[in-house]
Amino acid sequence: MHDSPIVTKILRVDAAKLDAGILANAADAIRSGKLVAFPTETVYGLGANALDGRAVERIFVAKSRPAANPLIVHVADAEAAQSLAAEWSDDAARLAAAFWPGPLSIVVPKRPIVPSNVTAGGATVAIRVPAHPVAIALLKAARVPIAAPSANRSNHVSPTRAEHVLDDLAGQVDLVIDGGPCSGGLESTVIDLSTATPCVLRQGLVTAEQLEEVLGRPIGRGAPAADVLRSPGMLERHYAPAVPLTVVEPSEVAQEIERAAGSSEKTKDAPMGWLSLGPPCVSTDRNVLVVEMPIDATAYAQRLYAALRELEHAAVTSIVVTRPPTTTEWSAIHDRLRRAASL
Ligand code: TXA
Ligand code: MG
């Protein structure tokens, strides 16, 4: 553990033309207990050797993450996943075959080889095979599983670009592999297979409906209230920008801008932010920074966290978001907007 800030090294890689030397260096860093931030198809991860409890401890320190929030372990393939799992059910095998590599984390009973701080002291471990060439190459070169939460300060918006990682964690992480923007933009879906009925603990780019189709039966959505601490990602107020955010119907945007502007009279010159869905539908005299969001769910997810960070950087006093459509492909986006809005 480092008491004083460390110098963060940044290495740029071209995902289409991987540099074996850079990946070998990063793999060495992982094996020697260092922290390496790397791109995945969802968001950037803050990685450490998942089998080294001291390296894992550094993740919690760097992020100021509560020890009660367990980490996702990344592996190169389903076989490596089984070496960490005490049980690998037919359900696990089916989900892995259908969605890996990809944005699905599967919670299963853990083997003793997984250090207890990875799982926050619990008996289960979340595992996933990421679908990003840099992440897979790093896992293969490191030859150890990599524990990696999103590479942001605890509770802040997840990073979808290397710059976001630096904004939050420069001086806390040894190495950042810059592989460009993440294509997915939202964190993986987390499904718990350790209970009688499989249950989605965190929504993500794989929808509950897709999971039910592969499992062939209905699954739970959200852990029972008493169980919420098993997956703190379910807690409200998470993935949040540093300013108040309100989601409103398209017809209410103008009114909300007036209301928010009125309540920030003291900071008259500071702008407010608006995530408009497609081209802005109202005009206003107020100082509003408009981010025109895509009307396609996949593109919206990809853009969302970067847009929130851009507005934060512009020091907006508040953010208004036009409510997107409510069809299933928008579910995870609604989930994140709801959490970002729960002040
Ligand atoms: O897309 C992602 O999942 C990214 C990339 C880097 O892979 N990672 C990520 O990790 O979002 P993190 O730590 O920000 O979120 C992990 C979520 C948390 O909600 C945590 O509570 C839950 O997974 N989780 C981890 N292990 C768990 C377990 N054993 N049981 C229940 N929930 C678990
Ligand atoms: Mg996170």
Short mmCIF file of N, CA and C in Angstrom, two decimals, residues 3-4 21 34 70 76 87 90 95 114 117 122 135 173 182 193 208 221 226 235 239 245 283 305 313 341:
data_model
loop_
_atom_site.label_atom_id
_atom_site.label_comp_id
_atom_site.label_asym_id
_atom_site.label_seq_id
_atom_site.Cartn_x
_atom_site.Cartn_y
_atom_site.Cartn_z
N ASP A 3 1.48 5.19 0.83
CA ASP A 3 0.95 6.26 1.66
C ASP A 3 0.93 7.57 0.90
N SER A 4 1.97 7.77 0.04
CA SER A 4 2.01 9.01 -0.72
C SER A 4 1.57 8.72 -2.15
N GLY A 21 4.45 -5.81 -26.24
CA GLY A 21 5.38 -5.30 -25.23
C GLY A 21 4.64 -4.54 -24.13
N LYS A 34 0.63 -4.51 -8.49
CA LYS A 34 0.28 -3.11 -8.78
C LYS A 34 -1.15 -2.98 -9.29
N PRO A 70 -18.27 -6.00 -2.62
CA PRO A 70 -17.40 -6.99 -3.26
C PRO A 70 -17.03 -6.62 -4.70
N ALA A 76 -10.15 -14.90 -18.47
CA ALA A 76 -10.05 -14.93 -19.93
C ALA A 76 -11.09 -15.84 -20.58
N GLU A 87 -18.90 -24.21 -7.29
CA GLU A 87 -19.92 -24.94 -8.05
C GLU A 87 -20.10 -24.24 -9.38
N ASP A 90 -25.44 -25.99 -14.32
CA ASP A 90 -25.85 -25.93 -15.73
C ASP A 90 -26.25 -24.50 -16.11
N LEU A 95 -25.30 -19.69 -19.28
CA LEU A 95 -25.15 -18.23 -19.37
C LEU A 95 -23.77 -17.88 -19.94
N VAL A 114 -9.95 -17.74 -3.63
CA VAL A 114 -10.32 -16.32 -3.81
C VAL A 114 -10.22 -15.62 -2.45
N ASN A 117 -11.23 -10.52 0.85
CA ASN A 117 -11.57 -9.10 0.61
C ASN A 117 -12.17 -8.90 -0.79
N GLY A 122 -17.83 -12.49 1.85
CA GLY A 122 -18.94 -13.39 1.51
C GLY A 122 -18.48 -14.70 0.90
N ALA A 135 -8.56 -6.07 -22.74
CA ALA A 135 -8.81 -6.76 -21.46
C ALA A 135 -8.44 -8.24 -21.58
N VAL A 173 -3.20 5.10 -9.04
CA VAL A 173 -3.12 3.90 -9.85
C VAL A 173 -1.75 3.89 -10.54
N CYS A 182 -14.98 3.28 -24.34
CA CYS A 182 -15.65 1.98 -24.22
C CYS A 182 -16.89 1.95 -25.12
N LEU A 193 -26.45 -16.55 -9.12
CA LEU A 193 -26.88 -17.95 -9.32
C LEU A 193 -26.70 -18.76 -8.05
N ALA A 208 -32.82 -8.70 -18.40
CA ALA A 208 -33.40 -9.83 -17.66
C ALA A 208 -34.15 -10.75 -18.62
N ARG A 221 -35.81 -10.13 -9.99
CA ARG A 221 -35.23 -8.83 -10.36
C ARG A 221 -35.05 -8.02 -9.09
N ALA A 226 -34.00 -7.09 2.52
CA ALA A 226 -33.09 -7.41 3.62
C ALA A 226 -31.72 -7.80 3.10
N LEU A 235 -27.77 -0.42 -4.06
CA LEU A 235 -28.12 0.71 -3.23
C LEU A 235 -28.45 1.90 -4.12
N TYR A 239 -23.27 5.61 -8.93
CA TYR A 239 -23.08 6.05 -10.31
C TYR A 239 -23.54 7.50 -10.48
N LEU A 245 -29.55 16.00 -10.27
CA LEU A 245 -30.02 15.61 -11.59
C LEU A 245 -31.51 15.26 -11.50
N SER A 283 -36.65 26.10 -26.59
CA SER A 283 -35.57 27.08 -26.52
C SER A 283 -35.77 27.87 -25.24
N TYR A 305 -22.32 8.39 -19.57
CA TYR A 305 -21.41 8.77 -18.48
C TYR A 305 -20.46 9.89 -18.91
N HIS A 313 -17.72 19.00 -15.52
CA HIS A 313 -16.53 19.82 -15.80
C HIS A 313 -16.90 21.25 -16.11
N ALA A 341 -30.23 10.34 -10.00
CA ALA A 341 -31.18 11.37 -9.57
C ALA A 341 -31.53 11.30 -8.10
#
